[in-house]
Amino acid sequence: MIKGYEERYLIILLSAVMNQKPSPEPIRSLDWEKMFRLADYHGVAHAVHYGVLGLEQEIPQTVRQQFFDKYLESVYRVGRLQKSESQLLALMEYEKINCFYLSYSDIVKNYPIEEMCCCESIQIGSSRKGTRMIWDILIKVDFEERKTDETGKLYYRIPGIRVLNFDYKLFFSASMRRYFKSLLKLSRLQIRNSYVRELPLDDRYLFLMCRLTDSYARGNISLSQIMDFWIFYKTYSESFNWPYIYGKLKKLKIAEFAERLEHLILRWFGTGAVIENVEIYEAMESYILSKGTDGREISSKLLPLIKTVADCYARNRKLEEMRKMFDWLFPDPKYMETIYPLLGKARVLLPVFWALRLWRYLSRLCTNPLRHKIYPKFKKLYQKGINMIPFVSKKYNIENKDEESKETAEIPK
């Protein structure tokens, strides 16, 4: 179950905002700093700003300002991305890039207020070859690559134009990857276009659900993703071809999970539907709000893909450790040249010097314990034995004094 009241109240506040209802007053005092961090963590702080405007509870001015700053960012972002989307799609068509896109303008217009939109970038799906071509095109028009926590490549251009490009590796599941590739062949082409495709409503639902499922399995699902899905679902659900969607979900092996996730979203933002197995939905809530930290055990039973992802990450870590060990055993030739300059003239001897380096390391590894631990102990036992024999100890002490006098005699004045 959800741990704190802040998490529960965040959902209540977002539901009121999305449904254009007055924000209910919290029934107890809140840690508003935590509220902002939580909202910002899930990418919904700009939407929460609308919820806190009418609250009578005392909210620190610094926190109100933080929510307002996020709101201002969304105001500027919406206008810029709407203007840039058509230009970028025209550029993709001109350069003959086979791709599909999720219409940013369509997502924005379905929100009660445009600035509530949680999507932060123009999203373009393409083949692996297409991703390389898109990068070459975007760099020519002053975009630069930026780091992102999302799967895919993020490109940015001043004054705030963000383009997220992804290929089939967006998904972890093999069946989802096959579905992604089919979208580049079967989706209808946009009017007057020969390369740029717009996803039909049914396939857009399936794509968004696959993305939510994949993000859930990876433990990085966010409320911003869920809000974008909910506004799309709320707007177009009556137009969906549900038999087609259910059939595809079964082939993708996520039908049961998709149904549960849909019920949870309806419980949050929609009809507040009564559901059975409350324990499951509370575990899902905790899993989402903690981004995969809490409620993992029940979620793993509900969605086996979670365990598959975890196992794969474990294998990747082992593979990375093996790669590091290999790099240590067989260093780069340039590094070896700094130790053995002869390699600069005879690179063919590299395997010999690898073996020599390893032999030297093993030799030091074996002799160091003898030199620093065993030899001092043996020396002490030897001296005790000498001291027990009178005439031998006298001779040994004289020899030691002679050696010390020679050493001191050699010290320069």
Coordinates of C-alpha atoms in Angstrom, one line a residue:
M1 CA 0.0 0.0 0.0
I2 CA 1.0 3.6 -0.4
K3 CA 3.3 4.6 2.5
G4 CA 2.6 8.3 3.0
Y5 CA -0.3 10.7 2.9
E6 CA 1.6 12.9 0.4
E7 CA 1.5 10.1 -2.2
R8 CA -2.2 9.5 -1.7
Y9 CA -3.0 13.3 -1.8
L10 CA -0.9 13.7 -5.0
I11 CA -3.2 11.3 -6.8
I12 CA -6.3 13.0 -5.4
L13 CA -5.0 16.4 -6.5
L14 CA -4.1 15.2 -10.0
S15 CA -7.5 13.6 -10.4
A16 CA -9.3 16.9 -9.5
V17 CA -7.1 18.8 -11.9
M18 CA -7.7 16.4 -14.8
N19 CA -11.4 16.4 -14.3
Q20 CA -11.6 20.2 -13.8
K21 CA -13.0 19.9 -10.2
P22 CA -12.1 22.0 -7.1
S23 CA -9.1 20.7 -5.2
P24 CA -10.2 19.0 -2.0
E25 CA -8.5 20.3 1.1
P26 CA -6.0 17.8 2.7
I27 CA -7.4 16.2 5.9
R28 CA -4.1 16.6 7.7
S29 CA -0.9 18.7 7.4
L30 CA 1.4 17.9 4.5
D31 CA 5.1 18.0 4.0
W32 CA 5.0 20.3 0.9
E33 CA 8.7 20.0 0.2
K34 CA 8.1 16.3 -0.2
M35 CA 5.0 16.9 -2.3
F36 CA 7.0 19.0 -4.7
R37 CA 9.9 16.5 -4.9
L38 CA 7.4 13.7 -5.5
A39 CA 5.5 15.6 -8.2
D40 CA 8.7 16.7 -9.9
Y41 CA 10.1 13.1 -9.7
H42 CA 7.1 11.9 -11.7
G43 CA 7.1 14.9 -14.1
V44 CA 3.7 16.3 -13.0
A45 CA 4.7 19.4 -10.9
H46 CA 3.4 21.7 -13.6
A47 CA -0.1 20.1 -13.4
V48 CA -0.1 20.1 -9.6
H49 CA 0.4 23.9 -9.8
Y50 CA -3.2 24.2 -10.9
G51 CA -4.3 22.1 -7.9
V52 CA -2.5 24.1 -5.3
L53 CA -3.8 27.5 -6.5
G54 CA -7.1 27.3 -4.7
L55 CA -6.0 25.6 -1.5
E56 CA -6.5 27.4 1.7
Q57 CA -3.9 25.4 3.6
E58 CA -0.7 27.3 4.2
I59 CA 1.9 26.4 1.7
P60 CA 5.5 27.8 1.9
Q61 CA 6.1 30.5 -0.6
T62 CA 9.3 28.8 -1.8
V63 CA 7.3 25.7 -2.7
R64 CA 4.6 27.7 -4.5
Q65 CA 7.3 29.3 -6.5
Q66 CA 8.8 26.0 -7.4
F67 CA 5.4 24.7 -8.7
F68 CA 5.0 28.0 -10.6
D69 CA 8.4 27.7 -12.2
K70 CA 7.5 24.2 -13.5
Y71 CA 4.2 25.6 -14.8
L72 CA 6.1 28.4 -16.7
E73 CA 8.3 25.8 -18.3
S74 CA 5.3 23.9 -19.6
V75 CA 3.8 27.1 -21.0
Y76 CA 6.9 27.9 -23.1
R77 CA 7.4 24.2 -24.0
V78 CA 3.9 23.7 -25.5
G79 CA 4.0 26.6 -27.9
R80 CA 7.5 25.8 -29.1
L81 CA 6.9 22.1 -29.7
Q82 CA 3.6 22.7 -31.5
K83 CA 5.3 25.1 -33.9
S84 CA 8.3 22.8 -34.5
E85 CA 6.5 19.5 -35.0
S86 CA 5.1 20.2 -38.5
Q87 CA 8.5 21.6 -39.6
L88 CA 10.4 18.5 -38.3
L89 CA 7.9 16.1 -39.9
A90 CA 8.2 18.0 -43.2
L91 CA 12.0 17.6 -42.9
M92 CA 11.7 13.8 -42.3
E93 CA 9.5 13.5 -45.4
Y94 CA 11.9 15.6 -47.5
E95 CA 14.8 13.4 -46.4
K96 CA 12.8 10.2 -47.1
I97 CA 13.0 8.8 -43.6
N98 CA 10.5 5.9 -43.0
C99 CA 9.1 6.7 -39.6
F100 CA 6.0 7.2 -37.5
Y101 CA 5.2 9.8 -34.9
L102 CA 3.0 10.4 -31.9
S103 CA 1.2 13.6 -32.7
Y104 CA 2.2 16.1 -30.0
S105 CA -0.4 18.6 -31.1
D106 CA -3.1 16.0 -30.7
I107 CA -2.0 15.1 -27.2
V108 CA -2.0 18.8 -26.2
K109 CA -5.4 19.7 -27.5
N110 CA -7.1 16.8 -25.5
Y111 CA -5.9 18.2 -22.2
P112 CA -8.4 20.4 -20.3
I113 CA -5.7 23.1 -20.4
E114 CA -2.9 22.8 -22.9
E115 CA -0.2 23.7 -20.4
M116 CA -1.1 20.6 -18.4
C117 CA 0.3 18.3 -21.1
C118 CA 3.0 16.0 -19.6
C119 CA 4.7 15.1 -22.9
E120 CA 8.0 17.0 -23.1
S121 CA 9.2 16.2 -26.6
I122 CA 8.3 15.4 -30.2
Q123 CA 8.4 11.6 -30.4
I124 CA 9.5 9.8 -33.6
G125 CA 9.9 6.1 -34.1
S126 CA 12.1 4.7 -36.8
S127 CA 14.3 1.7 -37.8
R128 CA 17.9 1.4 -36.6
K129 CA 19.1 2.7 -39.9
G130 CA 16.6 5.6 -39.6
T131 CA 17.9 6.6 -36.2
R132 CA 21.4 7.2 -37.7
M133 CA 19.9 9.2 -40.6
I134 CA 17.8 11.3 -38.2
W135 CA 20.8 12.1 -36.1
D136 CA 22.7 13.3 -39.2
I137 CA 19.8 15.4 -40.3
L138 CA 19.1 17.0 -36.9
I139 CA 22.8 17.9 -36.3
K140 CA 22.7 19.9 -39.5
V141 CA 19.9 22.0 -38.1
D142 CA 21.7 22.8 -34.9
F143 CA 20.4 20.0 -32.6
E144 CA 22.7 18.4 -30.1
E145 CA 22.4 15.1 -28.3
R146 CA 21.5 15.2 -24.6
K147 CA 21.5 12.5 -21.9
T148 CA 18.1 11.1 -21.0
D149 CA 16.6 8.6 -18.6
E150 CA 14.1 7.6 -21.3
T151 CA 14.8 4.8 -23.7
G152 CA 15.9 6.3 -27.0
K153 CA 18.0 9.3 -28.1
L154 CA 17.1 12.8 -27.0
Y155 CA 18.1 15.8 -29.2
Y156 CA 17.8 19.4 -28.1
R157 CA 17.9 22.8 -29.8
I158 CA 17.8 26.2 -28.2
P159 CA 15.3 27.6 -27.1
G160 CA 13.9 24.3 -25.8
I161 CA 13.0 22.1 -28.7
R162 CA 13.3 18.4 -27.7
V163 CA 13.0 15.5 -30.1
L164 CA 13.0 11.9 -28.7
N165 CA 13.9 9.3 -31.4
F166 CA 13.6 5.6 -30.7
D167 CA 13.8 2.3 -32.6
Y168 CA 12.6 -1.2 -31.7
K169 CA 15.0 -1.4 -28.8
L170 CA 12.5 0.9 -27.0
F171 CA 10.9 -2.4 -25.8
F172 CA 12.4 -5.2 -23.9
S173 CA 10.0 -7.9 -25.0
A174 CA 10.6 -9.7 -28.3
S175 CA 6.9 -9.7 -29.2
M176 CA 6.7 -5.9 -28.5
R177 CA 9.8 -5.4 -30.7
R178 CA 8.2 -7.3 -33.6
Y179 CA 5.1 -5.2 -33.1
F180 CA 7.2 -2.0 -33.3
K181 CA 8.7 -3.1 -36.6
S182 CA 5.3 -3.8 -38.0
L183 CA 4.2 -0.2 -37.3
L184 CA 6.8 1.0 -39.8
K185 CA 5.2 -1.1 -42.5
L186 CA 1.5 -1.3 -41.8
S187 CA 0.6 2.1 -40.3
R188 CA -1.2 4.4 -42.7
L189 CA 0.8 7.2 -44.3
Q190 CA 0.0 10.7 -43.5
I191 CA -1.9 12.6 -46.2
R192 CA 0.4 13.8 -49.0
N193 CA 3.3 11.9 -47.4
S194 CA 5.2 8.9 -48.7
Y195 CA 7.4 8.2 -45.7
V196 CA 6.1 9.7 -42.5
R197 CA 3.3 7.6 -40.9
E198 CA 0.7 8.5 -38.3
L199 CA -0.5 5.8 -36.0
P200 CA -4.2 4.9 -36.2
L201 CA -6.1 5.2 -32.9
D202 CA -6.1 1.4 -32.2
D203 CA -2.4 1.1 -32.8
R204 CA -1.7 4.2 -30.8
Y205 CA -3.5 2.7 -27.9
L206 CA -1.5 -0.5 -28.3
F207 CA 1.8 1.4 -28.6
L208 CA 1.1 3.4 -25.5
M209 CA 0.0 0.4 -23.5
C210 CA 3.2 -1.5 -24.6
R211 CA 5.2 1.5 -23.5
L212 CA 3.5 1.7 -20.1
T213 CA 4.0 -2.1 -19.6
D214 CA 7.7 -1.9 -20.6
S215 CA 8.3 1.1 -18.3
Y216 CA 6.5 -0.7 -15.5
A217 CA 8.7 -3.8 -16.0
R218 CA 11.8 -1.7 -15.9
G219 CA 10.7 0.1 -12.8
N220 CA 10.7 3.6 -14.3
I221 CA 7.0 4.2 -15.1
S222 CA 5.9 7.7 -14.1
L223 CA 2.6 9.5 -13.5
S224 CA 3.3 11.8 -16.5
Q225 CA 3.2 8.8 -18.8
I226 CA 0.0 7.6 -17.2
M227 CA -1.6 11.0 -17.5
D228 CA -0.8 11.2 -21.2
F229 CA -2.3 7.7 -21.7
W230 CA -5.4 8.6 -19.6
I231 CA -6.2 11.7 -21.6
F232 CA -5.8 9.8 -24.9
Y233 CA -8.0 6.9 -23.5
K234 CA -10.7 9.4 -22.2
T235 CA -10.9 11.2 -25.6
Y236 CA -11.0 8.2 -28.0
S237 CA -12.1 5.1 -26.1
E238 CA -15.5 5.1 -27.7
S239 CA -13.9 4.9 -31.2
F240 CA -11.6 2.0 -30.4
N241 CA -11.9 -1.4 -32.2
W242 CA -11.8 -3.4 -28.9
P243 CA -11.9 -6.9 -30.5
Y244 CA -8.8 -5.9 -32.5
I245 CA -7.1 -4.4 -29.5
Y246 CA -7.8 -7.4 -27.2
G247 CA -6.5 -9.8 -29.9
K248 CA -3.3 -7.9 -30.2
L249 CA -2.8 -7.7 -26.4
K250 CA -3.1 -11.5 -26.2
K251 CA -0.5 -11.9 -28.9
L252 CA 1.8 -9.5 -27.0
K253 CA 1.2 -11.5 -23.8
I254 CA 0.1 -8.5 -21.8
A255 CA -3.7 -8.8 -21.9
E256 CA -4.2 -9.5 -18.1
F257 CA -1.7 -6.8 -17.0
A258 CA -3.1 -4.2 -19.4
E259 CA -6.6 -4.8 -18.0
R260 CA -5.4 -4.4 -14.4
L261 CA -3.4 -1.2 -15.3
E262 CA -6.4 0.2 -17.1
H263 CA -8.7 -0.4 -14.1
L264 CA -6.1 1.2 -11.8
I265 CA -6.0 4.3 -14.0
L266 CA -9.8 4.5 -14.1
R267 CA -9.8 4.2 -10.3
W268 CA -7.4 7.2 -10.1
F269 CA -8.6 9.6 -12.8
G270 CA -11.9 8.2 -14.1
T271 CA -15.0 6.7 -12.7
G272 CA -13.4 5.5 -9.4
A273 CA -14.5 2.0 -10.4
V274 CA -14.9 -0.5 -7.6
I275 CA -12.3 -3.2 -8.0
E276 CA -11.7 -6.6 -6.5
N277 CA -8.4 -7.9 -5.1
V278 CA -7.6 -4.5 -3.5
E279 CA -4.2 -5.9 -2.4
I280 CA -3.0 -6.2 -6.0
Y281 CA -4.0 -2.7 -6.9
E282 CA -2.4 -1.2 -3.7
A283 CA 0.8 -3.1 -4.6
M284 CA 0.6 -1.6 -8.1
E285 CA 0.1 1.9 -6.7
S286 CA 3.1 1.5 -4.5
Y287 CA 5.2 0.1 -7.3
I288 CA 4.4 3.0 -9.6
L289 CA 4.8 5.8 -7.0
S290 CA 8.1 4.4 -5.8
K291 CA 9.2 3.5 -9.4
G292 CA 9.7 -0.1 -8.8
T293 CA 11.0 -0.1 -5.2
D294 CA 7.8 -1.2 -3.3
G295 CA 5.2 -3.8 -4.2
R296 CA 7.6 -5.7 -6.4
E297 CA 6.7 -9.2 -5.3
I298 CA 3.1 -9.0 -6.3
S299 CA 3.9 -7.0 -9.4
S300 CA 6.3 -9.8 -10.5
K301 CA 3.5 -12.3 -10.3
L302 CA 1.2 -10.1 -12.2
L303 CA 3.7 -9.2 -14.9
P304 CA 6.4 -11.9 -15.4
L305 CA 8.3 -9.5 -17.7
I306 CA 9.5 -7.8 -14.5
K307 CA 11.5 -10.9 -13.5
T308 CA 12.8 -11.3 -17.1
V309 CA 14.1 -7.7 -17.1
A310 CA 15.7 -8.2 -13.6
D311 CA 17.4 -11.4 -14.8
C312 CA 18.6 -9.7 -17.9
Y313 CA 20.1 -6.8 -15.9
A314 CA 21.8 -9.4 -13.6
R315 CA 23.3 -11.1 -16.7
N316 CA 24.4 -7.8 -18.1
R317 CA 26.2 -7.0 -14.8
K318 CA 28.0 -10.4 -14.9
L319 CA 28.9 -9.8 -18.5
E320 CA 30.2 -6.3 -17.6
E321 CA 32.4 -7.8 -14.8
M322 CA 33.7 -10.4 -17.2
R323 CA 34.5 -7.7 -19.7
K324 CA 36.4 -5.7 -17.1
M325 CA 38.4 -8.8 -16.1
F326 CA 39.2 -9.5 -19.8
D327 CA 40.4 -5.8 -20.2
W328 CA 42.6 -6.2 -17.1
L329 CA 44.2 -9.5 -18.4
F330 CA 44.7 -8.2 -21.9
P331 CA 45.3 -4.4 -21.7
D332 CA 45.2 -2.1 -24.7
P333 CA 48.4 -2.2 -26.9
K334 CA 49.1 1.5 -26.3
Y335 CA 49.1 1.0 -22.5
M336 CA 51.4 -2.0 -22.9
E337 CA 53.8 0.1 -24.9
T338 CA 54.3 2.4 -21.9
I339 CA 55.5 -0.6 -19.9
Y340 CA 57.4 -2.4 -22.7
P341 CA 58.7 0.2 -25.3
L342 CA 59.9 -2.6 -27.5
L343 CA 56.3 -3.2 -28.5
G344 CA 56.4 0.0 -30.5
K345 CA 58.7 -1.7 -32.9
A346 CA 57.5 -5.3 -32.7
R347 CA 53.7 -5.3 -32.1
V348 CA 53.7 -9.1 -33.0
L349 CA 55.2 -9.7 -29.6
L350 CA 52.1 -8.4 -27.8
P351 CA 50.9 -11.9 -26.6
V352 CA 54.3 -12.6 -25.2
F353 CA 54.3 -9.4 -23.2
W354 CA 50.8 -10.0 -22.0
A355 CA 52.0 -13.4 -20.6
L356 CA 55.1 -11.7 -19.1
R357 CA 53.1 -9.0 -17.4
L358 CA 50.7 -11.7 -16.0
W359 CA 53.7 -13.8 -14.8
R360 CA 55.3 -10.8 -13.0
Y361 CA 52.0 -10.0 -11.3
L362 CA 51.5 -13.6 -10.2
S363 CA 55.1 -13.7 -8.9
R364 CA 54.6 -10.6 -6.8
L365 CA 51.3 -12.0 -5.6
C366 CA 53.0 -15.2 -4.4
T367 CA 56.3 -13.6 -3.0
N368 CA 54.8 -10.7 -1.2
P369 CA 53.2 -12.8 1.6
L370 CA 56.5 -14.6 2.0
R371 CA 58.5 -11.4 2.2
H372 CA 56.2 -9.4 4.5
K373 CA 54.6 -12.0 6.7
I374 CA 56.4 -15.3 6.7
Y375 CA 60.0 -14.2 6.5
P376 CA 59.9 -11.8 9.5
K377 CA 58.4 -14.5 11.6
F378 CA 61.1 -17.0 10.5
K379 CA 63.8 -14.4 11.3
K380 CA 62.5 -13.9 14.8
L381 CA 62.5 -17.7 15.4
Y382 CA 66.0 -17.9 14.0
Q383 CA 67.3 -15.2 16.4
K384 CA 65.7 -16.9 19.4
G385 CA 67.5 -20.1 18.4
I386 CA 70.8 -18.3 18.1
N387 CA 70.5 -16.7 21.5
M388 CA 70.0 -20.1 23.1
I389 CA 73.5 -21.2 22.0
P390 CA 76.1 -19.1 23.9
F391 CA 79.2 -19.3 21.6
V392 CA 77.1 -19.0 18.4
S393 CA 75.2 -16.0 19.8
K394 CA 78.4 -14.2 20.7
K395 CA 79.9 -14.7 17.2
Y396 CA 76.5 -13.6 15.6
N397 CA 76.4 -10.4 17.7
I398 CA 80.1 -9.5 16.8
E399 CA 79.3 -10.0 13.1
N400 CA 76.2 -7.8 13.3
K401 CA 78.3 -5.1 15.0
D402 CA 81.0 -5.3 12.3
E403 CA 78.3 -4.9 9.6
E404 CA 76.7 -1.9 11.4
S405 CA 80.1 -0.2 11.7
K406 CA 80.8 -0.7 8.0
E407 CA 77.4 0.8 7.1
T408 CA 78.0 3.8 9.3
A409 CA 81.5 4.2 7.9
E410 CA 80.1 4.4 4.4
I411 CA 77.9 7.4 5.3
P412 CA 79.5 10.5 3.7
K413 CA 80.5 13.4 5.9

